[in-house]
Amino acid sequence: MYTFSHKVLSVPVAKYIAEYRDADRFIAYCKECKRYDRCWSCPPFHFDTLEYISAYKTAFIIGTKIVPDVSAKTEFLQSKKASYQIIKEVRSVLDPRLLNMETLLFGSRAFFAGTCYICPGEKCERIFGRPCIAPGRMRPTLEAFGFDIEKTTSQLLGMEMKWGKNGVLPEYLILVSGFFTNQNIARSEIYKLIVRD
């Protein structure tokens, strides 16, 4: 029904912050979302996000391009739920690999490509004033820390974002994950950890 591939690049965290982060602008967008202050992976956070990310030296940006098989022209691909289901399936593979990388590269931190899927029915415990049920597996997104994902995809990954129309999937979808570290590791090694079978 779809195929996906990854592109991995590295950028100094200081450069990524200086050129691709506009916290005021993107957190303002977050405030318009129904998950703002209702999901533990979303703003507002109870710590200084700039201070948090500034402690890292290198950011690996992982672009995952998902290409639906539109030749089938199934009703599913023309439904509003299609992109959500496809993204959730791809992330069920990608997110555990990012968490595994944290284990292998002590002190590093992953950023997932989209909202948290951990809570049953995706009703985060934050709604009820309770702590996260799985802080060891929950990770925020880069945009939740104020990064411009569209600029990241176009300028760093060389891929333009595409948008669906009238509920129909676009030509492709792009997920952008991040991995911040102080460990000395080559981009090729990160790529192998992401795409391994």
PDB file of C-alpha atoms in Angstrom:
ATOM      1  CA  MET A   1       0.000   0.000   0.000  1.00  0.00           C
ATOM      2  CA  TYR A   2       3.040   2.271   0.472  1.00  0.00           C
ATOM      3  CA  THR A   3       6.828   2.276   0.597  1.00  0.00           C
ATOM      4  CA  PHE A   4       9.121   4.376   2.719  1.00  0.00           C
ATOM      5  CA  SER A   5      12.766   5.385   2.745  1.00  0.00           C
ATOM      6  CA  HIS A   6      15.011   7.471   4.972  1.00  0.00           C
ATOM      7  CA  LYS A   7      17.467  10.293   4.513  1.00  0.00           C
ATOM      8  CA  VAL A   8      19.800  11.148   7.389  1.00  0.00           C
ATOM      9  CA  LEU A   9      21.943  14.262   7.787  1.00  0.00           C
ATOM     10  CA  SER A  10      23.839  15.856  10.621  1.00  0.00           C
ATOM     11  CA  VAL A  11      24.043  19.496  11.614  1.00  0.00           C
ATOM     12  CA  PRO A  12      25.662  21.202  14.620  1.00  0.00           C
ATOM     13  CA  VAL A  13      22.959  21.872  17.180  1.00  0.00           C
ATOM     14  CA  ALA A  14      24.038  25.516  17.537  1.00  0.00           C
ATOM     15  CA  LYS A  15      23.576  26.012  13.784  1.00  0.00           C
ATOM     16  CA  TYR A  16      20.220  24.211  13.743  1.00  0.00           C
ATOM     17  CA  ILE A  17      18.982  26.404  16.588  1.00  0.00           C
ATOM     18  CA  ALA A  18      20.258  29.632  14.997  1.00  0.00           C
ATOM     19  CA  GLU A  19      18.915  28.972  11.503  1.00  0.00           C
ATOM     20  CA  TYR A  20      15.870  26.714  11.924  1.00  0.00           C
ATOM     21  CA  ARG A  21      14.312  27.532  15.298  1.00  0.00           C
ATOM     22  CA  ASP A  22      11.684  30.231  15.762  1.00  0.00           C
ATOM     23  CA  ALA A  23      10.083  29.267  19.042  1.00  0.00           C
ATOM     24  CA  ASP A  24       7.694  32.200  19.349  1.00  0.00           C
ATOM     25  CA  ARG A  25       6.239  31.590  15.907  1.00  0.00           C
ATOM     26  CA  PHE A  26       5.887  27.813  16.101  1.00  0.00           C
ATOM     27  CA  ILE A  27       4.714  27.579  19.703  1.00  0.00           C
ATOM     28  CA  ALA A  28       2.000  30.069  18.715  1.00  0.00           C
ATOM     29  CA  TYR A  29       0.871  27.501  16.117  1.00  0.00           C
ATOM     30  CA  CYS A  30       0.957  24.821  18.818  1.00  0.00           C
ATOM     31  CA  LYS A  31      -1.403  26.926  20.931  1.00  0.00           C
ATOM     32  CA  GLU A  32      -4.002  26.659  18.176  1.00  0.00           C
ATOM     33  CA  CYS A  33      -3.902  22.842  18.343  1.00  0.00           C
ATOM     34  CA  LYS A  34      -6.326  20.877  20.528  1.00  0.00           C
ATOM     35  CA  ARG A  35      -3.383  18.945  22.001  1.00  0.00           C
ATOM     36  CA  TYR A  36      -1.693  22.047  23.438  1.00  0.00           C
ATOM     37  CA  ASP A  37      -1.412  21.640  27.223  1.00  0.00           C
ATOM     38  CA  ARG A  38      -3.357  18.369  26.899  1.00  0.00           C
ATOM     39  CA  CYS A  39      -0.554  16.009  25.837  1.00  0.00           C
ATOM     40  CA  TRP A  40       2.753  15.454  27.645  1.00  0.00           C
ATOM     41  CA  SER A  41       4.696  15.445  24.369  1.00  0.00           C
ATOM     42  CA  CYS A  42       3.355  18.906  23.505  1.00  0.00           C
ATOM     43  CA  PRO A  43       3.959  22.404  24.885  1.00  0.00           C
ATOM     44  CA  PRO A  44       3.963  24.009  27.289  1.00  0.00           C
ATOM     45  CA  PHE A  45       6.897  22.243  28.903  1.00  0.00           C
ATOM     46  CA  HIS A  46       7.957  22.727  32.514  1.00  0.00           C
ATOM     47  CA  PHE A  47      11.593  23.319  31.611  1.00  0.00           C
ATOM     48  CA  ASP A  48      13.611  25.617  29.361  1.00  0.00           C
ATOM     49  CA  THR A  49      13.614  23.907  25.957  1.00  0.00           C
ATOM     50  CA  LEU A  50      16.414  26.088  24.567  1.00  0.00           C
ATOM     51  CA  GLU A  51      18.670  25.280  27.504  1.00  0.00           C
ATOM     52  CA  TYR A  52      17.757  21.602  27.131  1.00  0.00           C
ATOM     53  CA  ILE A  53      18.719  21.278  23.458  1.00  0.00           C
ATOM     54  CA  SER A  54      21.720  23.596  23.726  1.00  0.00           C
ATOM     55  CA  ALA A  55      23.432  20.957  25.864  1.00  0.00           C
ATOM     56  CA  TYR A  56      23.867  18.790  22.744  1.00  0.00           C
ATOM     57  CA  LYS A  57      26.568  19.072  20.090  1.00  0.00           C
ATOM     58  CA  THR A  58      25.130  17.318  17.034  1.00  0.00           C
ATOM     59  CA  ALA A  59      21.611  16.980  15.658  1.00  0.00           C
ATOM     60  CA  PHE A  60      20.848  14.151  13.270  1.00  0.00           C
ATOM     61  CA  ILE A  61      17.787  14.927  11.187  1.00  0.00           C
ATOM     62  CA  ILE A  62      15.978  11.872   9.852  1.00  0.00           C
ATOM     63  CA  GLY A  63      13.602  12.441   6.953  1.00  0.00           C
ATOM     64  CA  THR A  64      11.255   9.554   6.234  1.00  0.00           C
ATOM     65  CA  LYS A  65       9.561   9.766   2.850  1.00  0.00           C
ATOM     66  CA  ILE A  66       6.397   7.679   2.526  1.00  0.00           C
ATOM     67  CA  VAL A  67       5.094   7.055  -0.982  1.00  0.00           C
ATOM     68  CA  PRO A  68       1.552   5.647  -1.189  1.00  0.00           C
ATOM     69  CA  ASP A  69       0.830   3.168  -3.955  1.00  0.00           C
ATOM     70  CA  VAL A  70      -1.681   5.328  -5.759  1.00  0.00           C
ATOM     71  CA  SER A  71      -1.871   2.923  -8.701  1.00  0.00           C
ATOM     72  CA  ALA A  72      -4.286   0.855  -6.641  1.00  0.00           C
ATOM     73  CA  LYS A  73      -6.690   3.812  -6.377  1.00  0.00           C
ATOM     74  CA  THR A  74      -8.333   2.209  -3.378  1.00  0.00           C
ATOM     75  CA  GLU A  75     -11.033   3.926  -1.363  1.00  0.00           C
ATOM     76  CA  PHE A  76      -8.641   3.800   1.585  1.00  0.00           C
ATOM     77  CA  LEU A  77      -6.090   6.050  -0.096  1.00  0.00           C
ATOM     78  CA  GLN A  78      -8.831   8.558  -0.769  1.00  0.00           C
ATOM     79  CA  SER A  79     -10.033   8.634   2.821  1.00  0.00           C
ATOM     80  CA  LYS A  80      -9.148  11.190   5.482  1.00  0.00           C
ATOM     81  CA  LYS A  81      -7.913   8.436   7.773  1.00  0.00           C
ATOM     82  CA  ALA A  82      -5.341   7.134   5.296  1.00  0.00           C
ATOM     83  CA  SER A  83      -2.446   9.457   6.145  1.00  0.00           C
ATOM     84  CA  TYR A  84      -3.042   9.021   9.874  1.00  0.00           C
ATOM     85  CA  GLN A  85      -2.978   5.221   9.626  1.00  0.00           C
ATOM     86  CA  ILE A  86       0.060   5.122   7.336  1.00  0.00           C
ATOM     87  CA  ILE A  87       2.039   7.494   9.569  1.00  0.00           C
ATOM     88  CA  LYS A  88       1.113   5.496  12.666  1.00  0.00           C
ATOM     89  CA  GLU A  89       2.264   2.255  11.007  1.00  0.00           C
ATOM     90  CA  VAL A  90       5.588   3.713   9.869  1.00  0.00           C
ATOM     91  CA  ARG A  91       6.207   5.246  13.272  1.00  0.00           C
ATOM     92  CA  SER A  92       5.559   1.886  14.932  1.00  0.00           C
ATOM     93  CA  VAL A  93       8.811   0.845  13.234  1.00  0.00           C
ATOM     94  CA  LEU A  94      10.713   4.133  13.444  1.00  0.00           C
ATOM     95  CA  ASP A  95      10.059   5.219  17.052  1.00  0.00           C
ATOM     96  CA  PRO A  96      11.431   2.057  18.736  1.00  0.00           C
ATOM     97  CA  ARG A  97      14.582   2.346  16.619  1.00  0.00           C
ATOM     98  CA  LEU A  98      15.080   5.923  17.793  1.00  0.00           C
ATOM     99  CA  LEU A  99      14.638   4.834  21.412  1.00  0.00           C
ATOM    100  CA  ASN A 100      17.105   2.003  20.856  1.00  0.00           C
ATOM    101  CA  MET A 101      19.614   4.560  19.566  1.00  0.00           C
ATOM    102  CA  GLU A 102      19.263   6.425  22.871  1.00  0.00           C
ATOM    103  CA  THR A 103      20.184   3.207  24.675  1.00  0.00           C
ATOM    104  CA  LEU A 104      23.210   2.636  22.459  1.00  0.00           C
ATOM    105  CA  LEU A 105      24.373   6.264  22.590  1.00  0.00           C
ATOM    106  CA  PHE A 106      24.128   7.190  26.259  1.00  0.00           C
ATOM    107  CA  GLY A 107      22.900  10.693  27.032  1.00  0.00           C
ATOM    108  CA  SER A 108      21.325  11.268  23.622  1.00  0.00           C
ATOM    109  CA  ARG A 109      17.721  12.276  22.976  1.00  0.00           C
ATOM    110  CA  ALA A 110      15.269  11.355  20.230  1.00  0.00           C
ATOM    111  CA  PHE A 111      12.509  13.559  18.866  1.00  0.00           C
ATOM    112  CA  PHE A 112       9.562  11.777  17.254  1.00  0.00           C
ATOM    113  CA  ALA A 113       7.868  12.765  14.009  1.00  0.00           C
ATOM    114  CA  GLY A 114       4.457  13.683  15.264  1.00  0.00           C
ATOM    115  CA  THR A 115       2.064  13.296  18.131  1.00  0.00           C
ATOM    116  CA  CYS A 116       2.249  10.703  20.890  1.00  0.00           C
ATOM    117  CA  TYR A 117       0.365   7.437  20.351  1.00  0.00           C
ATOM    118  CA  ILE A 118       1.036   5.759  23.698  1.00  0.00           C
ATOM    119  CA  CYS A 119      -2.146   6.390  25.696  1.00  0.00           C
ATOM    120  CA  PRO A 120      -5.220   4.236  24.939  1.00  0.00           C
ATOM    121  CA  GLY A 121      -7.497   6.156  22.622  1.00  0.00           C
ATOM    122  CA  GLU A 122      -4.758   8.793  22.553  1.00  0.00           C
ATOM    123  CA  LYS A 123      -6.317  10.508  25.550  1.00  0.00           C
ATOM    124  CA  CYS A 124      -3.204  11.651  27.353  1.00  0.00           C
ATOM    125  CA  GLU A 125      -3.167  11.538  31.146  1.00  0.00           C
ATOM    126  CA  ARG A 126      -2.265  15.231  31.092  1.00  0.00           C
ATOM    127  CA  ILE A 127      -5.906  15.941  30.291  1.00  0.00           C
ATOM    128  CA  PHE A 128      -6.790  14.540  33.710  1.00  0.00           C
ATOM    129  CA  GLY A 129      -3.902  16.208  35.535  1.00  0.00           C
ATOM    130  CA  ARG A 130      -1.993  12.952  35.879  1.00  0.00           C
ATOM    131  CA  PRO A 131       1.640  12.181  34.972  1.00  0.00           C
ATOM    132  CA  CYS A 132       2.696  10.471  31.742  1.00  0.00           C
ATOM    133  CA  ILE A 133       2.135   6.712  31.859  1.00  0.00           C
ATOM    134  CA  ALA A 134       5.282   5.988  29.826  1.00  0.00           C
ATOM    135  CA  PRO A 135       7.885   8.763  30.184  1.00  0.00           C
ATOM    136  CA  GLY A 136      10.556   6.305  29.068  1.00  0.00           C
ATOM    137  CA  ARG A 137       8.867   5.978  25.661  1.00  0.00           C
ATOM    138  CA  MET A 138       7.243   9.382  25.165  1.00  0.00           C
ATOM    139  CA  ARG A 139       9.215  11.928  23.126  1.00  0.00           C
ATOM    140  CA  PRO A 140       8.314  15.393  21.830  1.00  0.00           C
ATOM    141  CA  THR A 141       8.583  16.563  18.246  1.00  0.00           C
ATOM    142  CA  LEU A 142      11.106  19.041  16.885  1.00  0.00           C
ATOM    143  CA  GLU A 143       8.310  21.518  16.166  1.00  0.00           C
ATOM    144  CA  ALA A 144       7.207  21.303  19.825  1.00  0.00           C
ATOM    145  CA  PHE A 145      10.642  22.761  20.618  1.00  0.00           C
ATOM    146  CA  GLY A 146      10.129  25.553  18.081  1.00  0.00           C
ATOM    147  CA  PHE A 147      11.829  24.172  14.964  1.00  0.00           C
ATOM    148  CA  ASP A 148      10.592  24.965  11.453  1.00  0.00           C
ATOM    149  CA  ILE A 149       9.945  21.551   9.911  1.00  0.00           C
ATOM    150  CA  GLU A 150       9.003  22.809   6.446  1.00  0.00           C
ATOM    151  CA  LYS A 151      12.268  24.780   6.244  1.00  0.00           C
ATOM    152  CA  THR A 152      14.115  21.730   7.580  1.00  0.00           C
ATOM    153  CA  THR A 153      12.697  19.471   4.889  1.00  0.00           C
ATOM    154  CA  SER A 154      13.278  21.876   2.006  1.00  0.00           C
ATOM    155  CA  GLN A 155      16.702  23.269   2.917  1.00  0.00           C
ATOM    156  CA  LEU A 156      18.332  20.393   4.799  1.00  0.00           C
ATOM    157  CA  LEU A 157      16.651  17.295   3.410  1.00  0.00           C
ATOM    158  CA  GLY A 158      16.046  18.601  -0.101  1.00  0.00           C
ATOM    159  CA  MET A 159      12.388  17.502  -0.044  1.00  0.00           C
ATOM    160  CA  GLU A 160       9.381  19.746  -0.408  1.00  0.00           C
ATOM    161  CA  MET A 161       6.403  19.128   1.844  1.00  0.00           C
ATOM    162  CA  LYS A 162       3.270  18.012   0.017  1.00  0.00           C
ATOM    163  CA  TRP A 163      -0.272  18.430   1.218  1.00  0.00           C
ATOM    164  CA  GLY A 164      -3.378  16.408   0.464  1.00  0.00           C
ATOM    165  CA  LYS A 165      -6.538  17.959  -0.917  1.00  0.00           C
ATOM    166  CA  ASN A 166     -10.143  17.067  -0.203  1.00  0.00           C
ATOM    167  CA  GLY A 167      -9.063  14.146   1.971  1.00  0.00           C
ATOM    168  CA  VAL A 168      -6.922  12.568  -0.772  1.00  0.00           C
ATOM    169  CA  LEU A 169      -3.319  11.708   0.032  1.00  0.00           C
ATOM    170  CA  PRO A 170      -0.552  13.779  -1.548  1.00  0.00           C
ATOM    171  CA  GLU A 171       2.119  12.295  -3.817  1.00  0.00           C
ATOM    172  CA  TYR A 172       4.163  11.509  -0.699  1.00  0.00           C
ATOM    173  CA  LEU A 173       4.296  12.196   3.039  1.00  0.00           C
ATOM    174  CA  ILE A 174       7.388  13.276   4.976  1.00  0.00           C
ATOM    175  CA  LEU A 175       8.109  12.521   8.625  1.00  0.00           C
ATOM    176  CA  VAL A 176      10.930  14.411  10.332  1.00  0.00           C
ATOM    177  CA  SER A 177      12.526  12.878  13.405  1.00  0.00           C
ATOM    178  CA  GLY A 178      15.513  14.176  15.315  1.00  0.00           C
ATOM    179  CA  PHE A 179      18.326  12.679  17.334  1.00  0.00           C
ATOM    180  CA  PHE A 180      20.479  14.986  19.465  1.00  0.00           C
ATOM    181  CA  THR A 181      23.755  13.698  20.865  1.00  0.00           C
ATOM    182  CA  ASN A 182      27.169  14.521  22.216  1.00  0.00           C
ATOM    183  CA  GLN A 183      28.545  11.167  21.112  1.00  0.00           C
ATOM    184  CA  ASN A 184      30.957  11.000  18.198  1.00  0.00           C
ATOM    185  CA  ILE A 185      29.157   8.879  15.639  1.00  0.00           C
ATOM    186  CA  ALA A 186      29.085   9.019  11.865  1.00  0.00           C
ATOM    187  CA  ARG A 187      25.916   9.809   9.954  1.00  0.00           C
ATOM    188  CA  SER A 188      26.308   6.461   8.173  1.00  0.00           C
ATOM    189  CA  GLU A 189      26.066   4.641  11.520  1.00  0.00           C
ATOM    190  CA  ILE A 190      22.874   6.476  12.431  1.00  0.00           C
ATOM    191  CA  TYR A 191      21.483   5.571   9.027  1.00  0.00           C
ATOM    192  CA  LYS A 192      22.260   1.891   9.606  1.00  0.00           C
ATOM    193  CA  LEU A 193      20.486   1.955  12.972  1.00  0.00           C
ATOM    194  CA  ILE A 194      17.418   3.539  11.388  1.00  0.00           C
ATOM    195  CA  VAL A 195      17.082   1.315   8.317  1.00  0.00           C
ATOM    196  CA  ARG A 196      18.215  -2.017   9.778  1.00  0.00           C
ATOM    197  CA  ASP A 197      15.962  -5.054   9.200  1.00  0.00           C
TER     198      ASP A 197
END
